[in-house]
Structure formats: C-alpha cells, structure tokens
Coordinates of C-alpha atoms and ligand atoms in Angstrom, one line a residue:
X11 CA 0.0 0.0 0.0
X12 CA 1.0 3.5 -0.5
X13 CA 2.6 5.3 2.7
X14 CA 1.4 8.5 2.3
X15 CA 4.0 9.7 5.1
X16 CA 6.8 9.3 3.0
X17 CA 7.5 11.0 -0.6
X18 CA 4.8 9.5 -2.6
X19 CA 6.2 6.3 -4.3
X20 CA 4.1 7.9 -7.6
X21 CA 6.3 10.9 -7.6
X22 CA 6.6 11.5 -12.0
X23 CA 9.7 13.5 -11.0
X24 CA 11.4 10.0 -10.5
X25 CA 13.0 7.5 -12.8
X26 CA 11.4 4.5 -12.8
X27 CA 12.8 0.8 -13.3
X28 CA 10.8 -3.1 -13.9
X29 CA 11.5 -6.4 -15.7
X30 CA 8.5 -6.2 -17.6
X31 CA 8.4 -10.2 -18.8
X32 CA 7.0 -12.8 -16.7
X33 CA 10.0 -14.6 -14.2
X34 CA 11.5 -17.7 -14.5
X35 CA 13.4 -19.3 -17.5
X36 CA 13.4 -17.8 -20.8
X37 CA 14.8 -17.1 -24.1
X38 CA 15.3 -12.7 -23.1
X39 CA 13.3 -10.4 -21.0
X40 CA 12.7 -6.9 -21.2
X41 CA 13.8 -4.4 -18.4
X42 CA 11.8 -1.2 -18.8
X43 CA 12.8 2.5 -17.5
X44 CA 11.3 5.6 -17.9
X45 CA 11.0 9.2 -16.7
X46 CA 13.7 12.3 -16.8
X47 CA 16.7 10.7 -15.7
X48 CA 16.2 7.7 -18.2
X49 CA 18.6 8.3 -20.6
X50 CA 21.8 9.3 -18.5
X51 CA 21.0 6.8 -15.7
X52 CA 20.8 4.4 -19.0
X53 CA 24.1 5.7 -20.4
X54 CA 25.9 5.2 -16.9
X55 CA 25.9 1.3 -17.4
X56 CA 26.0 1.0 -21.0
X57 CA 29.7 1.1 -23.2
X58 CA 27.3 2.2 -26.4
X59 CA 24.3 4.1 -26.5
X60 CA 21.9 5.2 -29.7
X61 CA 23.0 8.1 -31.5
X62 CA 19.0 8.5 -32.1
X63 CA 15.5 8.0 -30.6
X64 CA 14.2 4.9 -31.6
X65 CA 17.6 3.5 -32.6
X66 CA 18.9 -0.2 -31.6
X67 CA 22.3 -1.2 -30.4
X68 CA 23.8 -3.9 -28.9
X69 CA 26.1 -3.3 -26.3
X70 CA 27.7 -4.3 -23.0
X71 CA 26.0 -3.3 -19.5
X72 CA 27.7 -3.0 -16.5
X73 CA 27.3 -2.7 -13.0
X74 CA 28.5 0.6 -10.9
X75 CA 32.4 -1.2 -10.0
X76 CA 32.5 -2.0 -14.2
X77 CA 31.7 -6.0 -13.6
X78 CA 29.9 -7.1 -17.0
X79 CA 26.0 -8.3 -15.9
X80 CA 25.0 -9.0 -20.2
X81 CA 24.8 -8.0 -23.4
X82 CA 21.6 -6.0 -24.2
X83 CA 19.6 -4.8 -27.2
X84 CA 19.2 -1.3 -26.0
X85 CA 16.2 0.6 -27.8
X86 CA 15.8 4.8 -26.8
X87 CA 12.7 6.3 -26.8
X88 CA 12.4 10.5 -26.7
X89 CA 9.5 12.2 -24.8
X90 CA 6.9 12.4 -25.8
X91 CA 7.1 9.4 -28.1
X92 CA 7.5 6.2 -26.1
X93 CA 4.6 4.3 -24.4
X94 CA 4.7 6.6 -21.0
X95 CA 5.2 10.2 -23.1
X96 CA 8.4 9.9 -21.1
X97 CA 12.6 9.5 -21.9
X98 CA 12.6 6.0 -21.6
X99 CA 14.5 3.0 -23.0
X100 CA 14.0 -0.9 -23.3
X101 CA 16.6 -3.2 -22.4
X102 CA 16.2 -6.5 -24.1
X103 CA 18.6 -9.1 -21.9
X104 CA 19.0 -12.9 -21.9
X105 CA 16.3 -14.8 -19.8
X106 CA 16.2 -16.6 -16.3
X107 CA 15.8 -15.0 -13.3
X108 CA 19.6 -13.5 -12.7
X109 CA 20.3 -11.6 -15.5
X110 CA 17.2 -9.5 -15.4
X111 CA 17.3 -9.2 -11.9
X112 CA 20.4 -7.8 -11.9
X113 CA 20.3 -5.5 -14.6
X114 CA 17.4 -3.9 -13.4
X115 CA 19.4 -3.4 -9.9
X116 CA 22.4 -1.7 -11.4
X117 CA 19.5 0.7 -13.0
X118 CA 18.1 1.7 -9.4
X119 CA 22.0 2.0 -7.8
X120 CA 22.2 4.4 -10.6
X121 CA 19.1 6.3 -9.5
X122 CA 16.2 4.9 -10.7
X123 CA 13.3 3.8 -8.3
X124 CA 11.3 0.2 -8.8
X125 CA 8.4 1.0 -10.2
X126 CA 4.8 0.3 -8.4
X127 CA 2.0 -2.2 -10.5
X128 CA 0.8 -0.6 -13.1
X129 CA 2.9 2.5 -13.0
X130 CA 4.2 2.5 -16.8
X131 CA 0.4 3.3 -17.8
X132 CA 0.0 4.8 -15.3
X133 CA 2.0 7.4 -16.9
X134 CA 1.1 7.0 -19.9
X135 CA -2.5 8.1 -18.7
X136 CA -1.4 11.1 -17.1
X137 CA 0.7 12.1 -20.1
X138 CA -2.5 11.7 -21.8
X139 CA -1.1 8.8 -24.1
X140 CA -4.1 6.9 -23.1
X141 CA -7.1 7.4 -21.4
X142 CA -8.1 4.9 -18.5
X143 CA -10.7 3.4 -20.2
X144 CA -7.7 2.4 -23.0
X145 CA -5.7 1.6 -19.6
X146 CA -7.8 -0.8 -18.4
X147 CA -7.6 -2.3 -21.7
X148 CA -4.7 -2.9 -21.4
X149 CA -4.7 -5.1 -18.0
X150 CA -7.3 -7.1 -20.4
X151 CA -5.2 -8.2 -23.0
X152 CA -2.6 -9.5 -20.8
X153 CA -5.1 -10.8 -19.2
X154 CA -7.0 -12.4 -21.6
X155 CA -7.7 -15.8 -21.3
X156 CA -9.6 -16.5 -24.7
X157 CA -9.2 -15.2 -28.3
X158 CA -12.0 -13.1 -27.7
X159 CA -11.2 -11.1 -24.8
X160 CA -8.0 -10.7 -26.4
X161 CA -10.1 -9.0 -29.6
X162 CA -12.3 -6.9 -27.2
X163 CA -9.8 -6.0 -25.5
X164 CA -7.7 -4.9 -28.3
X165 CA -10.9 -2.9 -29.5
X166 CA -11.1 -1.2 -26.2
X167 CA -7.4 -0.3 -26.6
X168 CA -7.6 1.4 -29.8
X169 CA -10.3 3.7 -28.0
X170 CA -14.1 2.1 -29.3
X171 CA -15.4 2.2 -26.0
X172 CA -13.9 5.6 -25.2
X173 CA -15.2 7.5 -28.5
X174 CA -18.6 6.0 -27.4
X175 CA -18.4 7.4 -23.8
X176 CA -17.2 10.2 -25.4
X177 CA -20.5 10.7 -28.2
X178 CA -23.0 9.9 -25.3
X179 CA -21.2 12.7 -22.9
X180 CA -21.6 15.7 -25.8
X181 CA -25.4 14.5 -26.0
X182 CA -25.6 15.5 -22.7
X183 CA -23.9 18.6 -22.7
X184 CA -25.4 19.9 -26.0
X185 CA -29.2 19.1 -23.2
X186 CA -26.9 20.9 -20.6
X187 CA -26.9 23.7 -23.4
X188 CA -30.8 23.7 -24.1
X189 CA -31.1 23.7 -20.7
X190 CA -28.6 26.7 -20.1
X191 CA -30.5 28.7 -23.5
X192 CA -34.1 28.3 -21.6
X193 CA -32.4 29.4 -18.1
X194 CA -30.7 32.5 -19.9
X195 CA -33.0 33.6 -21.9
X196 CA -36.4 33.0 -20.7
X197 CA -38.1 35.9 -22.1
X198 CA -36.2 36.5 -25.2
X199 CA -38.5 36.9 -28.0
X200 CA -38.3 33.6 -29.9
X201 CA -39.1 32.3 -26.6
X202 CA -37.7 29.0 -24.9
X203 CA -36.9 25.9 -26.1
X204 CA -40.1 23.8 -26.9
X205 CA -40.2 21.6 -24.2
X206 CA -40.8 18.6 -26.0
X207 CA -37.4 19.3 -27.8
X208 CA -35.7 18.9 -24.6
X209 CA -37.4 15.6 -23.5
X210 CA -36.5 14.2 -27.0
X211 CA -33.2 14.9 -26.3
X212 CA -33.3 13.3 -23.0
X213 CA -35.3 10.6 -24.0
X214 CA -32.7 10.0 -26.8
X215 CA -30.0 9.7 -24.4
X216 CA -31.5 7.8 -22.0
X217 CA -32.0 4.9 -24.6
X218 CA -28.4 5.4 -25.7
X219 CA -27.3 4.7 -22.0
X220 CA -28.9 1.8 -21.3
X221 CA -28.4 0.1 -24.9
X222 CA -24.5 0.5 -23.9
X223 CA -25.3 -0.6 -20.2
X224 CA -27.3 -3.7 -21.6
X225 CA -23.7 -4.9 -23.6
X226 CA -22.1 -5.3 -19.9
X227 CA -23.5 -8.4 -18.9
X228 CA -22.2 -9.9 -22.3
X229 CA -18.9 -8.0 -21.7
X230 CA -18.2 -9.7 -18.6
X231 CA -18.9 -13.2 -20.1
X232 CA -16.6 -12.6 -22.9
X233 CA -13.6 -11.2 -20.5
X234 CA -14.7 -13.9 -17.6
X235 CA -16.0 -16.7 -19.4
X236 CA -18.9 -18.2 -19.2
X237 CA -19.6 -20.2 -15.9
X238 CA -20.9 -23.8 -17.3
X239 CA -21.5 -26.3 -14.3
X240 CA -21.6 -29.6 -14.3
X241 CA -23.7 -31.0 -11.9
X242 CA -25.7 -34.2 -10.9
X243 CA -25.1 -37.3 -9.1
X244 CA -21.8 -39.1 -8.2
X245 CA -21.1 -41.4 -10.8
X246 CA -23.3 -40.6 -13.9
X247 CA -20.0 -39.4 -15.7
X248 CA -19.5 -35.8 -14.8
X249 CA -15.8 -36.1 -15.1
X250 CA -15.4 -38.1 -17.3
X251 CA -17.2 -35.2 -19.8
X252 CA -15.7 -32.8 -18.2
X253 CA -12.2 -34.5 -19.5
X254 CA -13.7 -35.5 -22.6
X255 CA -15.1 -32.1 -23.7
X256 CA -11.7 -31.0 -22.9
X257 CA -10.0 -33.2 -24.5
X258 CA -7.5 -33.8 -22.0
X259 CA -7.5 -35.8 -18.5
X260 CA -7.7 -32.7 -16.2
X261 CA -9.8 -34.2 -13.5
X262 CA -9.3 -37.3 -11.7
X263 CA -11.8 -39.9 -13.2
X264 CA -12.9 -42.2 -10.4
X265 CA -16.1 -45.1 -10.0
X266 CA -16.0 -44.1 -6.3
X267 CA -18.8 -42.2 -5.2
X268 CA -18.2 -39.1 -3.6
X269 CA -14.3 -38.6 -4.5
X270 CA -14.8 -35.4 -6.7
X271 CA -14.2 -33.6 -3.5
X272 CA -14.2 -30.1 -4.9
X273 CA -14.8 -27.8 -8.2
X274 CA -12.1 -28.1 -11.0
X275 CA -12.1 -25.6 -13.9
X276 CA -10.9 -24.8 -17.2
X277 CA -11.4 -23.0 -19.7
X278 CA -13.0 -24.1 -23.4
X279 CA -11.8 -21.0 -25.8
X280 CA -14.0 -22.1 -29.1
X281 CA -16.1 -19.4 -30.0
X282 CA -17.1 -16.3 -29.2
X283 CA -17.9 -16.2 -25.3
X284 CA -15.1 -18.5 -23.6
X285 CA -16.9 -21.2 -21.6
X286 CA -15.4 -21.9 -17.9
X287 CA -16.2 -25.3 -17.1
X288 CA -16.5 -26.6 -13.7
X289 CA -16.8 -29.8 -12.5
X290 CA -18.3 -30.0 -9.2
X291 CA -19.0 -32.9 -6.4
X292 CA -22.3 -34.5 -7.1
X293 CA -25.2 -32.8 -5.5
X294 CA -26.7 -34.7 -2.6
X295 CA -27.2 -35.6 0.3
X296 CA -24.2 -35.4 2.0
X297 CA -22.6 -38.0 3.9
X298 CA -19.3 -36.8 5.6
X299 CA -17.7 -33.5 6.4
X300 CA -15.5 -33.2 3.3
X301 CA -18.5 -34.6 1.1
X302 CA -20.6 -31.6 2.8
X303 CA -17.7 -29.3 2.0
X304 CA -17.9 -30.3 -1.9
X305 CA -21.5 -30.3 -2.2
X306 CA -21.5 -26.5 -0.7
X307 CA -19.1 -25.5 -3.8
X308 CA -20.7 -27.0 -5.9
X309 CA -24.1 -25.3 -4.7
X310 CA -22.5 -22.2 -4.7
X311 CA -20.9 -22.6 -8.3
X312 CA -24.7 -23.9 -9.9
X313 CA -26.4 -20.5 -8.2
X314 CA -23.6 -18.3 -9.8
X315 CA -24.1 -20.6 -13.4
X316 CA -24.6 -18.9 -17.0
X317 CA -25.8 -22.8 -17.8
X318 CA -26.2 -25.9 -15.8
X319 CA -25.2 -29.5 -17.4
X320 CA -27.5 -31.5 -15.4
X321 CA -26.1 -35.0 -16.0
X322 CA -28.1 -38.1 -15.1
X323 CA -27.0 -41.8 -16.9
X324 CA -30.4 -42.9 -16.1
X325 CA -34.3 -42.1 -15.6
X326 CA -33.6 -42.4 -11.7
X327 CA -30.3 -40.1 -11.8
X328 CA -31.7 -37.6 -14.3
X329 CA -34.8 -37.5 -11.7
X330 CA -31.9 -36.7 -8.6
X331 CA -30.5 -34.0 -10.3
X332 CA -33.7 -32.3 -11.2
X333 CA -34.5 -32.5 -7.2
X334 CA -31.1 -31.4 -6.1
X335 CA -31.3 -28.4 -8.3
X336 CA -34.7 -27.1 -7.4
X337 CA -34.3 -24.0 -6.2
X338 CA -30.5 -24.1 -6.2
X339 CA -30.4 -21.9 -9.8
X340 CA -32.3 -19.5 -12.2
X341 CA -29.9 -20.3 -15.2
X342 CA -30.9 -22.4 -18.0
X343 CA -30.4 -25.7 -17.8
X344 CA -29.4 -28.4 -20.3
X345 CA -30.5 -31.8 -19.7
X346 CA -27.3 -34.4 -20.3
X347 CA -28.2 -38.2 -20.4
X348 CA -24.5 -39.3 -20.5
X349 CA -23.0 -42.8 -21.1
X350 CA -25.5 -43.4 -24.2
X351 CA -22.6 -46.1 -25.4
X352 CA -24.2 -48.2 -22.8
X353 CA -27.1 -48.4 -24.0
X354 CA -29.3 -45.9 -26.7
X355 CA -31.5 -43.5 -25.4
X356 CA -35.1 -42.8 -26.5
X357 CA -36.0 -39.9 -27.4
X358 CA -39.1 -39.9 -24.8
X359 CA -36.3 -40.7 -22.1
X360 CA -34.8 -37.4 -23.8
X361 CA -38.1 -35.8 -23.3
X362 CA -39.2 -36.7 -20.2
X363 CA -35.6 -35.8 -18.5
X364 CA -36.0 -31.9 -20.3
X365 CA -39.7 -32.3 -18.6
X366 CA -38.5 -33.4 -15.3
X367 CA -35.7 -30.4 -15.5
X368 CA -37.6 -28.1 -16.9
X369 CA -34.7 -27.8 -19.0
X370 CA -33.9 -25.9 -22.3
X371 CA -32.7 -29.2 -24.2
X372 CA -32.0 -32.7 -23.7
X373 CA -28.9 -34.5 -25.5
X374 CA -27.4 -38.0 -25.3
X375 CA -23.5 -37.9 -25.1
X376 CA -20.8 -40.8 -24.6
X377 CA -17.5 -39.8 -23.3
X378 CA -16.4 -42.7 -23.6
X379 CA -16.9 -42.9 -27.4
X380 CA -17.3 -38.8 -28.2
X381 CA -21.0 -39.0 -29.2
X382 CA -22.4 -35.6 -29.3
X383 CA -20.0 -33.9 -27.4
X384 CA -19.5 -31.0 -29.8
X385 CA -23.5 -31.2 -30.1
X386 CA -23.3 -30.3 -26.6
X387 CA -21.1 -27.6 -27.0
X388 CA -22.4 -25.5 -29.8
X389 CA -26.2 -26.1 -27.8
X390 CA -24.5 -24.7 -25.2
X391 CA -23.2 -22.0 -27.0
X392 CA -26.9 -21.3 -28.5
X393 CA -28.3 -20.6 -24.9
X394 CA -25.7 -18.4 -24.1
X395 CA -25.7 -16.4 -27.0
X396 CA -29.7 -16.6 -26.9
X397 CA -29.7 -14.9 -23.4
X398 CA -26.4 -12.3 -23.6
X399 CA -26.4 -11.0 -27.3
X400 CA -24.5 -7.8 -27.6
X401 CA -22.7 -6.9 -30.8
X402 CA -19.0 -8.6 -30.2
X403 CA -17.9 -5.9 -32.7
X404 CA -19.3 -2.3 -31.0
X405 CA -18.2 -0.8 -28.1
X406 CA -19.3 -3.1 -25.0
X407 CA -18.9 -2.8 -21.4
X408 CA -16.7 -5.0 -19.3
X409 CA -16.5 -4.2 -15.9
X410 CA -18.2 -3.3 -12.8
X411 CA -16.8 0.1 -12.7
X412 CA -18.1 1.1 -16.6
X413 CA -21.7 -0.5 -15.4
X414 CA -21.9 1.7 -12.2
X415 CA -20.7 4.9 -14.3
X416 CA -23.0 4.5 -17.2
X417 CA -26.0 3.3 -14.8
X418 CA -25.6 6.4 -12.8
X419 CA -25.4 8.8 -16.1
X420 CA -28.5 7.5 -16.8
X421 CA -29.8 7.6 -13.4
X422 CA -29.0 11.2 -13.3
X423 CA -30.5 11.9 -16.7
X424 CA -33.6 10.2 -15.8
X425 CA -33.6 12.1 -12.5
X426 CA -33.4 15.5 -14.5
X427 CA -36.6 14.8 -17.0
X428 CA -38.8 13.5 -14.4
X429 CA -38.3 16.7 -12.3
X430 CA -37.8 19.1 -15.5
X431 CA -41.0 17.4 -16.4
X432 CA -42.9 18.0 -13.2
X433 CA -41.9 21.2 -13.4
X434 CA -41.2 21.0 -9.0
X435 CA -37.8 22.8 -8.8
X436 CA -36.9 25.8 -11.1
X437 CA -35.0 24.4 -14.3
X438 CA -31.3 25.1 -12.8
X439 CA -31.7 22.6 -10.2
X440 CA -33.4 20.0 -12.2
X441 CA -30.0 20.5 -14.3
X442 CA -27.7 19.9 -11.8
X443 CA -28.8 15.9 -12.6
X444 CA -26.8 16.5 -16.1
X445 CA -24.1 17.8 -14.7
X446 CA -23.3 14.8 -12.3
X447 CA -24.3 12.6 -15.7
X448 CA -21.2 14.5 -17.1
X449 CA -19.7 13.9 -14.1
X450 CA -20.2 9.7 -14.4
X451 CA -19.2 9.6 -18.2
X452 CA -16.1 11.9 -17.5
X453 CA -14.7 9.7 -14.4
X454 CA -15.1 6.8 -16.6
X455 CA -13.0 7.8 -19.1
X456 CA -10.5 9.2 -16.8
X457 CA -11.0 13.1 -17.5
X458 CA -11.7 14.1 -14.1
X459 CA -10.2 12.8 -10.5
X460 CA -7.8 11.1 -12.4
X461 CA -5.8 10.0 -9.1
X462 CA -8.8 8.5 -7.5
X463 CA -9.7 6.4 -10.8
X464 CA -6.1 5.2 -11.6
X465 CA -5.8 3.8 -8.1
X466 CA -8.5 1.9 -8.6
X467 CA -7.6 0.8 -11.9
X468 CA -4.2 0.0 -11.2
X469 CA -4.4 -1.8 -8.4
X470 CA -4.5 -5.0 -9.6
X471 CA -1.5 -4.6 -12.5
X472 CA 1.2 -6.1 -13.3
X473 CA 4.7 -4.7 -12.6
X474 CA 6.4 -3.4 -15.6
X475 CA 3.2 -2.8 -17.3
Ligands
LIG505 P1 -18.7 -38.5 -11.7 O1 -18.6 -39.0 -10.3 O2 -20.1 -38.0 -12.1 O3 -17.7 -37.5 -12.0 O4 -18.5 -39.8 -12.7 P2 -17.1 -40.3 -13.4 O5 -16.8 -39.4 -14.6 O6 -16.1 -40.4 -12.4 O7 -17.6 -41.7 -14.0 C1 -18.1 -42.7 -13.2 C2 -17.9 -44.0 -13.9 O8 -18.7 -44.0 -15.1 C3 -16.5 -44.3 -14.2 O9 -16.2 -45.7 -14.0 C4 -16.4 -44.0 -15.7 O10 -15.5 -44.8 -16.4 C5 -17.8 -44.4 -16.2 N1 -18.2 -43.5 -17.3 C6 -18.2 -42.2 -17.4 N2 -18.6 -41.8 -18.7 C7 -18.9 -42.9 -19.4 C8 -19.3 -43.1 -20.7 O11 -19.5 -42.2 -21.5 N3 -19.5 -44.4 -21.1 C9 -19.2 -45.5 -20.2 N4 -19.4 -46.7 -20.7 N5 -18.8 -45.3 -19.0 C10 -18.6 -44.0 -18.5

C-alpha cells in the first residue's frame, strides 16, 4: 500500500525501473525505465548508446564497480514518443531470473526507483497517451484468457469504447446547453426551447445509455467466461465429460462415489464467449464433512451458473439431479443423459428428463466414445448467445466500474426529466442531474479525478506494465 508519510512512491519526477516479462526461465526479458533521468541513468551502465530515438544497439551493460552483468539490445525512446510520453529505454537481456534481476538493480543503484503495479500506464494516462478506459484495456489483453477477450480487449485499446463514452457525454452537454439557452433567456423573444425538444433529447440519451449498459453483462462473459456447471449425481460421468469435452485428462476420473471432492475448472476458448467449465461434487445428500464441504461448492458454483449441465445416466439419476437443483439456480439448464454407449436413449427418455428439469434441451453424449460432445457444445453455446447478445464488434462494457458509471449517467438523466418534467424545482436545479451525468461519463473515461480512478484501476497490475 501506498505510505502517504513518506515521498509518494508515484512521484513523476522519479525515474522508474521493472522487468517487464513474466519470471522464471526464458529465451530474453525486457527491463523497462522511464522518466527524466532515463537516458543518462541508462548511459551510466552501458559502453554504447543510440546516437538517435528509436535506434537499436547492442552493447555491454555494467554494473557501478564496471563488472559485465549481459549483453543488451538497447532501444531509446524520446519524450513524448514512447509508451509513457516519457525519456525511456527498453533493455532487451537474456532470460532466467539472474540476469534481469540484476540489470534492473544496477538501474536503481544508478538512480532509478522500482516502479509500483501498473505504474508504466499509469504514466502514460497522465501524459495523456491513453485514457483509463484504454488503460484498463490494457490489463485485459494481458489478461486475456480467450481469443475473444483478447479482440475486445484490443478494440477497447484502440479507443471504441472511449469515442462511445465520449458521443453519449456531448449528447448531454449539447441538453446541458438547451437547458442553459431556456435558463438564460427566458423571455427572449423567440421564446424558450419547446419543451418537447428537450425531452427528445433526454429521451434519446437515456436509450443510448442503457443500450451500452445492456452490452455489460455480455462484456463480462466474454472477458470472464462463461460459468458452465456440471452437476448431478456421483457417478453418472461428470468427469469423465468434463475430460472428454476437454480433451485432455484434467480431473481425476474415479467409480467411487463421492471422490470429486471439490470444483475443477478450465477454460473451453471455441467461440465467441469463452466457456469456464467446472466440474463440481455430485449434489446430494451429504454424507461426511468433506463430502458436505464439496457439495457446498458445488451449490454455490450452480447459483452463480450462465448454464447448468445437469447430467443423469439414467431415468432415476436424471430425476436426482432435477430434485437437487430445485431452487438451487435461475440459469438455464441443459439436460445431459451421458453414457448413451451403454445403452441408446429414446427420445421420450430425452423428453421426459428436459420435462422433469424443466430444461432448455435434452442430449445423449458418450465420453467414452465422443458422441455428441461438440452437439453439446455449440447447444450450449446457442443458450448463451440466446440470453447475452450484444454486438461482439461495437463498443461493449466489461467491468463493474463502466456498469456503475454508465447506470448512474442514466440515473441522473432520468432524475433530471422527471423533475424538468414536473416542473417542481426551477429548471437550474433539475439540471444539476446533467451535470453529475457528465460527471459519471467523465470519471469513466479518466477526465476528471484522475488519481482517484487510476488507483483503482491500477491496483491489480502487473509490474512493468
Ligand atoms: P462423476 O462421479 O459423475 O464425475 O463420474 P465419473 O466421470 O467419475 O464416472 C463414473 C464411472 O462411469 C467411471 O467408471 C467411468 O469410467 C464411467 N463412465 C463415465 N462416462 C462414461 C461413458 O460415456 N461411457 C461409459 N461406458 N462409462 C462411462
């Protein structure tokens, strides 16, 4: 945490210092430094330097008592053109966790400072490089755990999201300016603005709000992944389609009941919205302490679902499941009758198990032999995209923070036409509500109380980012 006592460790006066790839063993790494000092604190360990920004040379780096710690590619960046708007240069070294290491401490003996999580965009953000909105983007792509939150977040990055947030914030100041023209000029001749002009306008931008706030609950599916929980009895084959949908053996596959003692996950990146799959202990009664223990994840992981699997390999086990999940979950369910290698299944045993759920669909699947497995997947890919359908390719929300700011702007617009409507307070107060929607979209994007924002959004960073 930040010790306010002492010099703030975000001082931009200070020269700042990070291996910016992952530790551990590696072909290079990248040691990053940036702020005034950057280039003569640079120059004080290297025997060659480039005569230009942007330039690349190789040469030797040493330590402060002239001891040899590698041969970097040395790359110099002039303010404002590098990634902070900073001096700054990039040090590519070998890999492993030495030579990095220690390059990047001959850096701070010669004056520069470790840098905090973060801090890199950090200063890129306050240099206006990038806004936060881009910032956060960012965090996303390294982040990203499926090809498309790696495309939305690139999107983000190159500003979609921002020139959105951007649009929606002039709408309201061009109704701050009606607003303004009927407070300042109330008995000018041409009179005021008809009021129905000025609850179009509001109207307008009250549906533009919420259409972006209704992308957010897809926009945390695609960055997240889509919770998909198996669940039903020990036994009926849970893991073994877990592994087979998979296609590798990542849980233990075992014919004793009870032994999937908590949830395993992993991550199916096929299509648009990446689907988490968990595999949980069977729901029921439970037995023994560590049974009860499994069965509370898993009842915790089916209420959170975006779709239950509820497995059952016969008419009795398909029944157990549909008990054990009364109640337990509001998300659609898919009814799965697994093992159907053993013997076929009718498709009134199909119907009567999506009857008993009261489930979407019913499919047979073998995991044994791979019947209907990617049937199962792309049905489960038809619910989700039937129940979160936003646009993957315009500007969509993807975190808590861009629901809250957008759902107060439109809060506060709302706020303002009812009262402007009612006609209760005089017409300068009702417009205070459009300055605090201003307000929202401005925060979001980083415009106003920067510091307060970028703490928040930096907090959970990587170094050297
Ligand atoms: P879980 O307790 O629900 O996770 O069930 P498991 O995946 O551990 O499977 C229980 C038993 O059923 C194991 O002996 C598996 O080999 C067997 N099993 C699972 N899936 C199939 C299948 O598709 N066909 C056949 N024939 N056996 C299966």
């Amino acid at each position: 945490m930040l010790d306010h006592d002492s010099a703030s460790p975000l001082d931009l006066s200070d020269t700042i210092v990070a291996v910016a790839t992952a530790p551990g063993r590696g072909a290079l790494a990248i040691v990053r430094l940036s702020g005034p000092r950057a280039h003569s604190i640079a120059r004080a360990t290297l025997d060659r330097w480039p005569d230009a920004a942007r330039r690349v040379v190789v040469s030797p780096l040493r330590d402060a008592s002239g001891a040899e710690l590698d041969q970097v590619v040395v790359t110099r960046y002039d303010a404002p053109a590098s990634y902070t708007g900073e001096d700054a240069v990039e040090f590519v070294t070998h890999g492993g966790s030495v030579v990095s290491a220690t390059v990047s401490a001959a850096l701070v003996a010669r004056g520069a400072r470790p840098a905090a999580p973060g801090e890199f965009t950090r200063r890129a953000v306050l240099n206006g490089k990038m806004d936060v909105l881009q910032a956060e983007a960012t965090s996303d792509l390294v982040d990203a755990r499926s090809r498309a939150a790696q495309s939305l977040a690139l999107r983000q990055l190159d500003g979609g999201l921002s020139r959105r947030v951007l649009e929606l914030r002039s709408q309201v100041v061009e109704l701050e300016a009606l607003i303004a023209y009927d407070i300042d000029f109330p008995e000018e001749d041409d009179g005021p603005i008809a009021p129905a002009r000025i609850a179009a306008a509001a109207d307008g931008v009250i549906g533009a709000l919420e259409r972006l706030l209704a992308t957010s609950k897809t926009g945390e599916l695609v960055r997240d992944g889509a919770l998909v929980v198996l669940a039903g009895a020990p036994n009926v084959g849970k893991s073994s389609l877990f592994n087979a949908l998979l296609g590798e053996s990542r849980a233990i596959v075992t014919n004793i009941p009870g032994t999937t003692r908590d949830a395993i996950e992993a991550v199916i990146d096929t299509t648009d919205v990446p689907l988490r799959l968990v595999d949980t202990a069977g729901i029921r009664e439970a037995t023994d302490v560590v049974e009860r223990l499994g069965v509370e994840v898993s009842g915790s992981y089916v209420a959170r679902a975006a779709v239950v699997l509820a497995c059952g390999d016969d008419d009795d086990s398909m029944r157990a499941i549909g008990t054990g999940l009364l109640g337990r979950t509001n998300a659609p369910v898919l009814a799965v009758r697994t093992k159907s290698d053993l013997a076929p299944v009718s498709d009134g045993a199909l119907e009567s198990a999506k009857q008993v759920l009261g489930a979407r669909a019913a499919i047979a699947v073998s995991a044994e032999r791979g019947d209907g497995l990617s049937e199962l997947v792309d049905l489960i890919q038809s619910v989700i995209a039937g129940d979160a359908v936003a646009d993957l390719d315009a500007p969509i929300l993807t975190r808590e923070r861009h629901r809250f700011a957008i759902g107060r702007a439109r809060d506060e617009v709302a706020e303002f036409l009812d009262r402007w409507r009612h006609g209760d307070v005089p017409a300068p107060v009702a417009a205070v509500h459009l300055h605090d929607a201003v307000a929202a979209l401005e925060e979001l994007i980083g415009v106003v109380d920067v510091e307060h924002v970028l703490d928040e959004v930096f907090r959970r960073f990587c170094v050297g980012k």
